Short mmCIF file of C-alpha atoms in Angstrom, two decimals:
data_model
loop_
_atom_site.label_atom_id
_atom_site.label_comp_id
_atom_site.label_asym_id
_atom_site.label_seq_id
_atom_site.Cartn_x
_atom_site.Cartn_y
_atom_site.Cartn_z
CA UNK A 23 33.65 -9.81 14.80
CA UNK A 24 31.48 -9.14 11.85
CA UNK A 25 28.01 -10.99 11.92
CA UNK A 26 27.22 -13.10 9.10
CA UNK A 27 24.53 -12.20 6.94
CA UNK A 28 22.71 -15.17 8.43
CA UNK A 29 23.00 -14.14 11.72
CA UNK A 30 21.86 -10.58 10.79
CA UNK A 31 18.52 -11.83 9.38
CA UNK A 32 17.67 -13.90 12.03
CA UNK A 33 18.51 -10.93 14.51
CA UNK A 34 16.42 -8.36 12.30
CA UNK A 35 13.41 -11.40 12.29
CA UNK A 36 13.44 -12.06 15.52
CA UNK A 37 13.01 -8.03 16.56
CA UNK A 38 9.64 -7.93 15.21
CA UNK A 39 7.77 -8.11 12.07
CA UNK A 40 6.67 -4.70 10.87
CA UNK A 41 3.05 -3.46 11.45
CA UNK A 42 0.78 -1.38 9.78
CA UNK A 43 3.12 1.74 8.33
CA UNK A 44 -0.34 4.10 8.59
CA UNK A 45 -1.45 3.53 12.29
CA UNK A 46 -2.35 6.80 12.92
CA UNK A 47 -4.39 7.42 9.40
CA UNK A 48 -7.83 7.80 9.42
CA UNK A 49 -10.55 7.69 6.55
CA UNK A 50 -10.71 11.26 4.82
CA UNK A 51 -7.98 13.66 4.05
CA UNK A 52 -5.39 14.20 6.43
CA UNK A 53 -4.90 17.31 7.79
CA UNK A 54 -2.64 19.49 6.18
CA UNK A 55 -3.16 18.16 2.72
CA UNK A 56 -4.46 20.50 -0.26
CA UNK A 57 -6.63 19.30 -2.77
CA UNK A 58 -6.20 20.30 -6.61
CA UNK A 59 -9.08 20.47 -8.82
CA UNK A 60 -7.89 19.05 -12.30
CA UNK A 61 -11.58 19.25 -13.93
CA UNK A 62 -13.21 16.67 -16.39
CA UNK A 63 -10.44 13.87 -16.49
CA UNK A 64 -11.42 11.16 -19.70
CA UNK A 65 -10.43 7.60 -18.43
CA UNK A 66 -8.94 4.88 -20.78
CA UNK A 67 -11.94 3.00 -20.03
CA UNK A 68 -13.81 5.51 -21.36
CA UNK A 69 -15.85 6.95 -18.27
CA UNK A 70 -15.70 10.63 -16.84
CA UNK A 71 -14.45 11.62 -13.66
CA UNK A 72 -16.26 15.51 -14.62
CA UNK A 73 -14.25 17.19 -11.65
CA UNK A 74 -11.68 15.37 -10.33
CA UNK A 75 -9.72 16.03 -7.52
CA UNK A 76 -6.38 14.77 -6.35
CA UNK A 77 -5.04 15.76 -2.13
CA UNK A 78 -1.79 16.22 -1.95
CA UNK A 79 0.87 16.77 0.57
CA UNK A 80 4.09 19.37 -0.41
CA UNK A 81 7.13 19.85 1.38
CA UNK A 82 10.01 22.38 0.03
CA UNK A 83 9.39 25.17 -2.64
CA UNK A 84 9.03 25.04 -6.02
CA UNK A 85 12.12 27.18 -7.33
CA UNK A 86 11.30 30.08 -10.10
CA UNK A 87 11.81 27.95 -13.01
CA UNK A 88 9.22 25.32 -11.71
CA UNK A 89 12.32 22.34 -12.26
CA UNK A 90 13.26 20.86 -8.68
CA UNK A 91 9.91 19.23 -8.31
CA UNK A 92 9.65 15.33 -6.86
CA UNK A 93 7.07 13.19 -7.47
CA UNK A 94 6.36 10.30 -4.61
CA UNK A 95 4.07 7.56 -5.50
CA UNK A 96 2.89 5.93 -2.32
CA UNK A 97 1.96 2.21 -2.00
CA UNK A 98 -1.97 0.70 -1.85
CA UNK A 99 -3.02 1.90 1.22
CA UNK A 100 -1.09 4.98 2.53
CA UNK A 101 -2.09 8.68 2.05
CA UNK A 102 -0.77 11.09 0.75
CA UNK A 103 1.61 11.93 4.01
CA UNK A 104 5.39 11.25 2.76
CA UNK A 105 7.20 11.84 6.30
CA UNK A 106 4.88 9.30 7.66
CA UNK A 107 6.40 6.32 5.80
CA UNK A 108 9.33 7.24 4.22
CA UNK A 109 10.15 9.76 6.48
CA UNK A 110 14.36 8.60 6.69
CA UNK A 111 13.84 9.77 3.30
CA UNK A 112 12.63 13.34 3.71
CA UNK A 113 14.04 16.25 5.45
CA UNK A 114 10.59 17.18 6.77
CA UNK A 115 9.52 15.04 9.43
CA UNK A 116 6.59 15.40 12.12
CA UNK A 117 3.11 16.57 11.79
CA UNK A 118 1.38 18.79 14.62
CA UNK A 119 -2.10 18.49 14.93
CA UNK A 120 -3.00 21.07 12.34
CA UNK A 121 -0.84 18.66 9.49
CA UNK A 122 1.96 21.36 9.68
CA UNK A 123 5.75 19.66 9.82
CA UNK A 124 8.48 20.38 11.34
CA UNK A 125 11.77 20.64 9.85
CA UNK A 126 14.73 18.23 10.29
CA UNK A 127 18.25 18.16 8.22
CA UNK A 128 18.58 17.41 4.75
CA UNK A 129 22.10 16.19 4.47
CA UNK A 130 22.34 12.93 3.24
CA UNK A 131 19.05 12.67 2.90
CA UNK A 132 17.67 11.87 -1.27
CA UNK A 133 14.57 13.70 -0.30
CA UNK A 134 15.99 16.83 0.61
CA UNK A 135 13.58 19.78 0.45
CA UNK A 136 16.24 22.39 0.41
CA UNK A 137 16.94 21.14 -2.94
CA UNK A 138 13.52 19.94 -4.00
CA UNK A 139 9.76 20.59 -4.19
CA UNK A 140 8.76 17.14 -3.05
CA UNK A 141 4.93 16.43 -3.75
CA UNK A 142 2.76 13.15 -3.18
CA UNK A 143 -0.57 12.88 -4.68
CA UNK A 144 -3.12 10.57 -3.23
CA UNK A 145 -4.24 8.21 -5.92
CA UNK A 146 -8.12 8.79 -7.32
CA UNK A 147 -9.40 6.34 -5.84
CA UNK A 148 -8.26 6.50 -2.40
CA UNK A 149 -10.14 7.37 0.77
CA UNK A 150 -7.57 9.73 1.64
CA UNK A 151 -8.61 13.43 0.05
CA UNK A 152 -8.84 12.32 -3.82
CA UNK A 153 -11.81 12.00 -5.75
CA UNK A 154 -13.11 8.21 -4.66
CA UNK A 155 -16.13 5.97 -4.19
CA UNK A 156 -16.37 8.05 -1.19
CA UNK A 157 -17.72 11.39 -3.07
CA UNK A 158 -18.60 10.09 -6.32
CA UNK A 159 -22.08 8.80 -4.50
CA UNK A 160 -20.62 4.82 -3.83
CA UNK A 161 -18.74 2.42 -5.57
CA UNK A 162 -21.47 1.47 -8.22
CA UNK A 163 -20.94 4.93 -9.65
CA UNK A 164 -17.43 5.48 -9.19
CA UNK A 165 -15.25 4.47 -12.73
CA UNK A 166 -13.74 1.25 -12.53
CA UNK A 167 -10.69 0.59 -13.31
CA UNK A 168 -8.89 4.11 -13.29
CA UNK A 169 -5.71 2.69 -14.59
CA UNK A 170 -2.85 3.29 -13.62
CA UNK A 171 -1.92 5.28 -16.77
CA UNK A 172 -4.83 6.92 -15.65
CA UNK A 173 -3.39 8.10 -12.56
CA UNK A 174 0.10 8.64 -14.17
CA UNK A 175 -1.69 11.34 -16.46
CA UNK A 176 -4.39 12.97 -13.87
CA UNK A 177 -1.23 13.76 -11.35
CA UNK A 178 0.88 15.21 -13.98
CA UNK A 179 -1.76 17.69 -14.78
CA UNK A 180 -2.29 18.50 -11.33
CA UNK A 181 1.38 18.65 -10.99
CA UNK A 182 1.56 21.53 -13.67
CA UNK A 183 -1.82 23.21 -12.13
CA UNK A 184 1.03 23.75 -9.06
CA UNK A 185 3.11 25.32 -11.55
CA UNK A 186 5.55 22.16 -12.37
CA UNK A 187 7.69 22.67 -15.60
CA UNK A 188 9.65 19.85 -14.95
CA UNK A 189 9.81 17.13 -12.65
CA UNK A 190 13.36 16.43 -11.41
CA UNK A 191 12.35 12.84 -10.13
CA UNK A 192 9.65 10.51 -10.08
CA UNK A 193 9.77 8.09 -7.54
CA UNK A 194 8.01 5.45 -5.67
CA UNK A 195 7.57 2.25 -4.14
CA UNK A 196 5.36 -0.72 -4.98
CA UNK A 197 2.26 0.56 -6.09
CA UNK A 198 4.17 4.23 -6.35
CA UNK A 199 7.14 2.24 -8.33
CA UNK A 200 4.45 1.50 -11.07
CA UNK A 201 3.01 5.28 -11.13
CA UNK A 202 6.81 6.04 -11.23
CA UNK A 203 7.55 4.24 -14.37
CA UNK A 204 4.41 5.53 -15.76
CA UNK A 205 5.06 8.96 -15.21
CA UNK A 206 8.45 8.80 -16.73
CA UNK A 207 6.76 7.21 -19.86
CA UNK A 208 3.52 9.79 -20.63
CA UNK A 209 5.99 12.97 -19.46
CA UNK A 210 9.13 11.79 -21.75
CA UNK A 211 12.07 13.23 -21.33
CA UNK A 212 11.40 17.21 -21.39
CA UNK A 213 9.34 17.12 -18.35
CA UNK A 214 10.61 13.91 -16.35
CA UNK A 215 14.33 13.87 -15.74
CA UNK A 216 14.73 10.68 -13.99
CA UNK A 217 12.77 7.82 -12.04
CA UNK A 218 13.30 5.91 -9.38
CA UNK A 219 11.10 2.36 -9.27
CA UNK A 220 11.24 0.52 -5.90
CA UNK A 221 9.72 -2.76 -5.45
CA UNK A 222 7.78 -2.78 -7.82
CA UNK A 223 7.38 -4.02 -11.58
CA UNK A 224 6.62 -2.76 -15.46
CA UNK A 225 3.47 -5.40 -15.72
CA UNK A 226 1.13 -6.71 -12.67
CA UNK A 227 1.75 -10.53 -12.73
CA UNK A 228 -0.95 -13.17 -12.35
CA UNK A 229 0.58 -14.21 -9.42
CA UNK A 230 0.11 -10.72 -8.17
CA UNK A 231 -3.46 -9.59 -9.85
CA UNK A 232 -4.44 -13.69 -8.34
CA UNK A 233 -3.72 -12.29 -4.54
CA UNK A 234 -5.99 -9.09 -5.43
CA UNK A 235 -8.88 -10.89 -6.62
CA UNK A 236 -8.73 -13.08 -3.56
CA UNK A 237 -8.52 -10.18 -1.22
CA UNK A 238 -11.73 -8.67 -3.23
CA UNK A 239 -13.67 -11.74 -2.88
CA UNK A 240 -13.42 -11.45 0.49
CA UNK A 241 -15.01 -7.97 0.36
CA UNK A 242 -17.92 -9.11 -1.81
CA UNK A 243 -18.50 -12.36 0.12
CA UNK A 244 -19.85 -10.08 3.14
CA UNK A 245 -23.38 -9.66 2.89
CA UNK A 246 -22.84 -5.62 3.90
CA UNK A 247 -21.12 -5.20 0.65
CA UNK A 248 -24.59 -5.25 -0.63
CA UNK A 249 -23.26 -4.89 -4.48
CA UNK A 250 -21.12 -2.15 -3.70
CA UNK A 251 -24.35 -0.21 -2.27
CA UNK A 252 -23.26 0.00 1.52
CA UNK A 253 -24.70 2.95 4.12
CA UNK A 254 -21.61 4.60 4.89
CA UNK A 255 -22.42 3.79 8.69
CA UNK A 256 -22.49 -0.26 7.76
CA UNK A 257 -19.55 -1.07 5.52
CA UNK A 258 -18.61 -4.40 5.03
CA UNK A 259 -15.73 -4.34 7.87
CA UNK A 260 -15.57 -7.85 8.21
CA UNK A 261 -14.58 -8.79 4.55
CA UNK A 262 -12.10 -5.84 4.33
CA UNK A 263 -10.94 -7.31 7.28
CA UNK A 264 -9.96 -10.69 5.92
CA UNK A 265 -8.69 -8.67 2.81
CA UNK A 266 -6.12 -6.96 4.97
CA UNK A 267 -5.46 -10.54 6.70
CA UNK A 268 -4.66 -12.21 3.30
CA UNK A 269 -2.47 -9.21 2.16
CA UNK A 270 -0.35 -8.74 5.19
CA UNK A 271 0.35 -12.62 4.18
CA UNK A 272 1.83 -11.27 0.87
CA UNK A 273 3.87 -8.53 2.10
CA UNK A 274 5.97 -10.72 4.18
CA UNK A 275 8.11 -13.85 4.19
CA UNK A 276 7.89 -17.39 5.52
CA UNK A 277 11.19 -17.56 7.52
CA UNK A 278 10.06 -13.96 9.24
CA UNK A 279 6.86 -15.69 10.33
CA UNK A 280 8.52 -18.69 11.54
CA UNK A 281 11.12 -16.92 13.00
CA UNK A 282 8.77 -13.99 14.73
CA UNK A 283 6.22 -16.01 16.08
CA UNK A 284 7.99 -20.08 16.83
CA UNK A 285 4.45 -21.52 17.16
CA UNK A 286 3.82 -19.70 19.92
CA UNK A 287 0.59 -19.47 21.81
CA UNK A 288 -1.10 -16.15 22.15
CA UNK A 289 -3.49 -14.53 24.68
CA UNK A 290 -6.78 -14.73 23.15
CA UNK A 291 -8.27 -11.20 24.47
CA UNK A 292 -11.66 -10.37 25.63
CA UNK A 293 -14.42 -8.61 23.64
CA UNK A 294 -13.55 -4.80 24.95
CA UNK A 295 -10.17 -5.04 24.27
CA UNK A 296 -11.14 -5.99 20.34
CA UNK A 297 -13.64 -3.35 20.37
CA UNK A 298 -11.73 -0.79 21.80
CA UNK A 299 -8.91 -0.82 19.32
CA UNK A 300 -10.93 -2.19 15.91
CA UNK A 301 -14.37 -0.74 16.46
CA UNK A 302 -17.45 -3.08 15.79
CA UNK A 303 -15.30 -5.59 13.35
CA UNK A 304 -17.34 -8.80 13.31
CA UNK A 305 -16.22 -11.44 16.17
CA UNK A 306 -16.23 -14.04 14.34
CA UNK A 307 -13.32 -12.99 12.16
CA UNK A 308 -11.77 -11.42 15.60
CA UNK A 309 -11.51 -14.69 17.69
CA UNK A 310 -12.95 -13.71 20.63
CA UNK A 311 -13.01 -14.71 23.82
CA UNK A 312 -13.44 -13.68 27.58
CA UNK A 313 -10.89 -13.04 29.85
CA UNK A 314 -8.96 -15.06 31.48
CA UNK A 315 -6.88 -17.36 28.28
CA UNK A 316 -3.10 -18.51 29.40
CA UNK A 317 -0.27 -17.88 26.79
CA UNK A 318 2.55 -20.39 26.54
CA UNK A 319 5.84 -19.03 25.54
CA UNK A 320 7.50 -22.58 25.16
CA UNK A 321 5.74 -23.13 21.64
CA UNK A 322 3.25 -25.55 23.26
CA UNK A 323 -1.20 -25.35 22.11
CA UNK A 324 -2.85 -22.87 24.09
CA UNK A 325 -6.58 -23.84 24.36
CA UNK A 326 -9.17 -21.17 23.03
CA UNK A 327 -11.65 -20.28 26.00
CA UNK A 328 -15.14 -21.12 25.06
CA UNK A 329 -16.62 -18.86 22.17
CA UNK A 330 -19.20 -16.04 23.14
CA UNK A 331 -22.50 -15.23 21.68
CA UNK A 332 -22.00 -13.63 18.07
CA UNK A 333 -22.76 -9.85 17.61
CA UNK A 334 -26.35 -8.83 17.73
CA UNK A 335 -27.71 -8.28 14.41
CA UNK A 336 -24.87 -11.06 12.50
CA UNK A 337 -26.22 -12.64 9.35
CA UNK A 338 -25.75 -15.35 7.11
CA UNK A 339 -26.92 -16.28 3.86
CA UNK A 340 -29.70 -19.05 3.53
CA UNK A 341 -27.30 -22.10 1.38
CA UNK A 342 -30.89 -22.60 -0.48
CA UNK A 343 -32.28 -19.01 -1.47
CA UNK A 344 -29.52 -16.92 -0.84
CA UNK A 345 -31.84 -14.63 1.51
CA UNK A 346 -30.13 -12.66 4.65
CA UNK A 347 -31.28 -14.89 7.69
CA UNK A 348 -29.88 -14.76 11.73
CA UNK A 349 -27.48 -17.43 12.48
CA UNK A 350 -25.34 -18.05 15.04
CA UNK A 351 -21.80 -17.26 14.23
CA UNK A 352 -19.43 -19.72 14.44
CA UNK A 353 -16.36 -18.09 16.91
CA UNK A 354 -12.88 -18.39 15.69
CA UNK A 355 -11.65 -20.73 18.33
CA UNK A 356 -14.32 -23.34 18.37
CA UNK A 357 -14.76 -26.28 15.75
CA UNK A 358 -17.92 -27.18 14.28
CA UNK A 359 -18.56 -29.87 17.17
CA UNK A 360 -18.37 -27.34 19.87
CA UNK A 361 -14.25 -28.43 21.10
CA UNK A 362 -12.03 -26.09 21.70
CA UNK A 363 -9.44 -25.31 19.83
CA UNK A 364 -5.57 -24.09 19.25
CA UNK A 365 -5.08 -20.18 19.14
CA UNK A 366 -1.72 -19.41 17.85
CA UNK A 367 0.66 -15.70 17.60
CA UNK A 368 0.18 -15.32 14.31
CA UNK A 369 -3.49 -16.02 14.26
CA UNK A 370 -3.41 -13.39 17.09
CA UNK A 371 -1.28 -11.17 14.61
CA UNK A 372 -3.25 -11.26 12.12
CA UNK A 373 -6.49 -10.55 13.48
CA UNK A 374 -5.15 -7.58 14.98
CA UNK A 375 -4.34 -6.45 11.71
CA UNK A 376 -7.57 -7.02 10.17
CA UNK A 377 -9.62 -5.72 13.31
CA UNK A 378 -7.71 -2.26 13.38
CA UNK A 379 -7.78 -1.79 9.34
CA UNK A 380 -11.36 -1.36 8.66
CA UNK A 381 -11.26 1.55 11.20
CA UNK A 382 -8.54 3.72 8.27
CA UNK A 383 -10.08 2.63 5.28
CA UNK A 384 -13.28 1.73 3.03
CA UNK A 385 -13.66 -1.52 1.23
CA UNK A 386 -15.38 0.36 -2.13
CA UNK A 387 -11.94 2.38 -2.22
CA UNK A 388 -9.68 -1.01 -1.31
CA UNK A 389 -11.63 -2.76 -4.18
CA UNK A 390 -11.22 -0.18 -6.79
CA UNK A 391 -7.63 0.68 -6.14
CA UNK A 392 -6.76 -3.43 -6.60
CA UNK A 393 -8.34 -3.26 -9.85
CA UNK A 394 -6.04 0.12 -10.59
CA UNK A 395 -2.42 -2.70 -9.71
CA UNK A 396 -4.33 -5.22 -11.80
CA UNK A 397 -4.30 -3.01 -14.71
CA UNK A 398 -0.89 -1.92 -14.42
CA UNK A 399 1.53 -2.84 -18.06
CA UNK A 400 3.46 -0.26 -19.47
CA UNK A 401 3.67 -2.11 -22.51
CA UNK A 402 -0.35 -2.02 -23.07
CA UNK A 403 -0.57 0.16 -26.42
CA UNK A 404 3.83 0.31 -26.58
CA UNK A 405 4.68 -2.48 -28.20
CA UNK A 406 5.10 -4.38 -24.88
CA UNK A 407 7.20 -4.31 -21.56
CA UNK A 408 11.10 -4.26 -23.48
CA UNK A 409 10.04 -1.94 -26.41
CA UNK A 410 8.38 0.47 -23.78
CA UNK A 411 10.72 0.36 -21.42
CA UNK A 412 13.20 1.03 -24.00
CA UNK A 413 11.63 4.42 -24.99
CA UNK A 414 12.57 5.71 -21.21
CA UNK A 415 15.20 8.16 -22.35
CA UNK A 416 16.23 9.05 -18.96
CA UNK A 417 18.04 7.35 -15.78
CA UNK A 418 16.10 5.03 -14.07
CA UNK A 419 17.51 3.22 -10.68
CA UNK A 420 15.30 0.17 -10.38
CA UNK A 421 15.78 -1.16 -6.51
CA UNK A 422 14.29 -4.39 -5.80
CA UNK A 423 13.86 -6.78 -2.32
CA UNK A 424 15.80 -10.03 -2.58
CA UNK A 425 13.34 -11.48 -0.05
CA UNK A 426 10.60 -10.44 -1.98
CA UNK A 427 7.35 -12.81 -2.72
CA UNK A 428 4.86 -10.62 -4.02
CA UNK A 429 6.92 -8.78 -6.81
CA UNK A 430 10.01 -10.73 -7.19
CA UNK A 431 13.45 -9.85 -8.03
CA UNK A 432 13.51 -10.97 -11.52
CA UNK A 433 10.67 -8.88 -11.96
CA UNK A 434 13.13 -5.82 -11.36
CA UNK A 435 16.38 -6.89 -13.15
CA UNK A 436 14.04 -7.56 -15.93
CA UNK A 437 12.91 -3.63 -15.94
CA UNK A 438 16.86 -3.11 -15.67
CA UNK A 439 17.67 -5.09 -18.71
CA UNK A 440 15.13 -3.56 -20.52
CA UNK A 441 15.83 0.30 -20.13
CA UNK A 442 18.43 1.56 -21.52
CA UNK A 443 20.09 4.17 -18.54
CA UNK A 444 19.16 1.73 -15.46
CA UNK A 445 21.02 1.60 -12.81
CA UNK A 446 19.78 -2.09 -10.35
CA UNK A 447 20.26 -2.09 -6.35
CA UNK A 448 19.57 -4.86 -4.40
CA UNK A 449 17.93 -4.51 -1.02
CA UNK A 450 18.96 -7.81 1.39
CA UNK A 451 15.76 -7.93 4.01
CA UNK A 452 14.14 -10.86 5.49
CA UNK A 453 11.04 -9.38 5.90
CA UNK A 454 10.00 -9.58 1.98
CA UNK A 455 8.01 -7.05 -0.16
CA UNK A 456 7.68 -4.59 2.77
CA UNK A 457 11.62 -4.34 2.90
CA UNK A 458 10.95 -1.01 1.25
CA UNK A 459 9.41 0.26 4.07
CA UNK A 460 11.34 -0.95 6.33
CA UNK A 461 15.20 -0.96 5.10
CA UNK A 462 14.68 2.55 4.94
CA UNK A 463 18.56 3.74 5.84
CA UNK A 464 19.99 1.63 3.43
CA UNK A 465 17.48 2.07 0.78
CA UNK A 466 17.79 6.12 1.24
CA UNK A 467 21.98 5.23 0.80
CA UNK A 468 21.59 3.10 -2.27
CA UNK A 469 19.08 6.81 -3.89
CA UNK A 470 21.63 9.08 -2.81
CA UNK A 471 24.98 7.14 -4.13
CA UNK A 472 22.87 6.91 -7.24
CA UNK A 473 21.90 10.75 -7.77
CA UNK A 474 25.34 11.68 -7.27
CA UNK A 475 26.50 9.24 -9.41
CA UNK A 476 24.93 9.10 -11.94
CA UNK A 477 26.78 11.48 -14.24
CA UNK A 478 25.80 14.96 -15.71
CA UNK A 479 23.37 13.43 -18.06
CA UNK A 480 21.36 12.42 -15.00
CA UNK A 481 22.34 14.47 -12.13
CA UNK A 482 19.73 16.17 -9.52
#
């Protein structure tokens, strides 16, 4: 017999809930990537980037007539690296140690690099390769915001630097849905042939820019952010930390928590364990503890072991003057009145997260790259969301998450209605925005269908 839908979601819950996509990334560009000078780029907010530079990571060749490129946008915090998070969707797969990658089939594949010149650009911004806070000399000097249309225009240049005539496809998911649609919009129809927006929307919602300023305040609320004027050997790890921990919130769902973790207690681990895989992320965001904690697997409290000294060197502001002064840090584990107290999975989930994230990314980068999504509105300067999306004179397949919190479905059949050659797939995942990262053999089915489909107007 069939399983019911029901039963399938509960099965795909109860497997696991996706980690981070980019475990193996590190700060810096990864290796194998290229970087392509584009020169003095003139922002919408009307700052200078004088020589910009975008890394990028290419798979396939570009044919003679420069016309079978792709385009991948890639979410908030991934590189560059296509085969290492959409990689069902690419025929090149693997990396060696010197970024080279191996080849694996291309049938049935939408990605296929016997057919296309696939090419993802890191966004400016990013720690990964492209001009950032990281090489402009810190945040403070860096541009803020480089908008999205921003980004939309900088890669297209770069894309034509590589000898691009015209790009056969512009896709992307979440963040890379939104540098999709904006492609398609500032290239028009002679140089972008189609786009593909997953998960993603035409306009950054409250709701959505609401989350981001949370996660920043978190950044700026650790006294290493220092205004944006860190040492690059004392970044604020601890607030990007609890960023990370508030956003992993937002890319999932409610019944995938319950359903993953059942109130279970967790193992709280000792300090080298923590260290070990985060680096020197504050303890009192980690929840340490010495050895020796039970778990219970029947959904019962397990008691936190008694906190441990805080870090040497941990800080606090003075409630009166607002001057640095040492203070013992409260450990995550231990109310104010010294009793001990629960220490759940998901707590235990969570700070994993944000103890391993610091050690792949840098809060100045994190920060401006929010303030790129917050930006986002393809109607700014169009005549708004309908009369821009309108103006897209070429297919679009708009593929959303039913499960999704962060950018709901209506947000994509509203991008469908809109356009006027949209095509609107629904992905069915229980694990919410980050279905598009993880429904990856359906999703690659539902791009495929579509480019075949689509008729000769619109065919690949």
């Amino acid at each position: 017999p069939v399983p019911s839908r029901g039963a399938r979601e509960a099965a795909a819950m109860a497997s696991g809930i996706p980690g981070d996509h980019m475990s193996k990334a590190t700060v810096g560009a990864p290796p194998g990537t290229s970087q392509v000078r584009i020169g003095r780029l003139e922002l919408e907010c009307g700052r200078v980037i004088e020589d910009a530079v975008l890394a990028a990571s290419t798979y396939g060749t570009l044919n003679a007539a420069g016309t079978n490129a792709v385009i991948v946008g890639h979410s908030l915090t991934s590189d560059s690296h296509v085969h290492q998070w959409w990689s069902k969707l690419l025929s090149a797969t693997g990396t060696g140690s010197d970024g080279s990658h191996a080849e694996a089939p291309g049938h049935g594949k939408c990605l296929d690099t016997r057919r296309f010149f696939v090419v993802c650009f890191n966004y400016l911004g990013s720690c990964y390769g492209s001009s950032s806070p990281l090489t402009e000399g810190g945040f403070a000097a860096f541009p803020v915001p480089v908008t999205m249309r921003d980004q939309a225009r900088a890669m297209l240049r770069a894309a034509r630097m590589l000898g691009v005539n015209q790009v056969a496809l512009a896709i992307g998911g979440s963040m890379g849905a939104m540098l999709a649609l904006e492609i398609g919009l500032e290239g028009g129809p002679t140089m972008v042939r189609s786009v593909c927006a997953v998960a993603g929307c035409a306009r950054h919602t409250d709701w959505a820019t609401g989350h981001s300023e949370v996660q920043r305040r978190a950044i700026f609320a650790d006294p290493l952010w220092r205004g944006g004027a860190y040492p690059a050997d004392s970044p604020p790890r601890e607030g990007l930390g609890l960023a990370r921990m508030a956003a992993m919130l937002t890319y999932r769902t409610a019944a995938s928590f319950e359903s993953k973790f059942a109130r279970q207690g967790a193992h709280r681990p000792c300090p080298s364990e923590l260290e070990a895989q985060a680096g020197d992320w504050s303890t009192s965001a980690r929840g340490t503890a010495p050895d020796g904690a039970s778990v219970d697997t029947t959904g019962g409290i397990a008691q936190a072991p008694p906190a441990r000294k805080p870090r040497a060197g941990a800080v606090a502001a003075d409630a009166r003057t607002g001057s640095p002064e040492p203070t013992p840090a409260r450990t995550a584990g231990q109310g104010a009145s010294g009793v001990s107290l629960p220490y759940w999975s998901v707590e235990s989930y969570l700070h994993h997260q944000g103890g391993k994230f610091p050690a792949r990314f840098d809060p100045g980068c994190y920060v401006a790259l929010t303030y790129t999504l917050d930006t986002h509105d393809v109607g700014r300067g169009r005549g708004g969301v309908e009369a821009a999306l309108a103006r897209l004179e070429v297919p679009l397949l708009v593929v959303g998450v039913d499960s999704d919190g962060l950018y709901p479905l209506g947000l994509q059949q509203r991008m469908a209605r809109a356009a006027r050659f949209s095509t609107l797939a629904v992905l069915s995942s229980p694990h919410g925005h980050d279905g598009f990262l993880v429904e990856i053999d359906r999703l690659n089915e539902v791009i495929v269908e579509w480019m075949s489909a689509s008729g000769p107007r619109s065919r690949l």
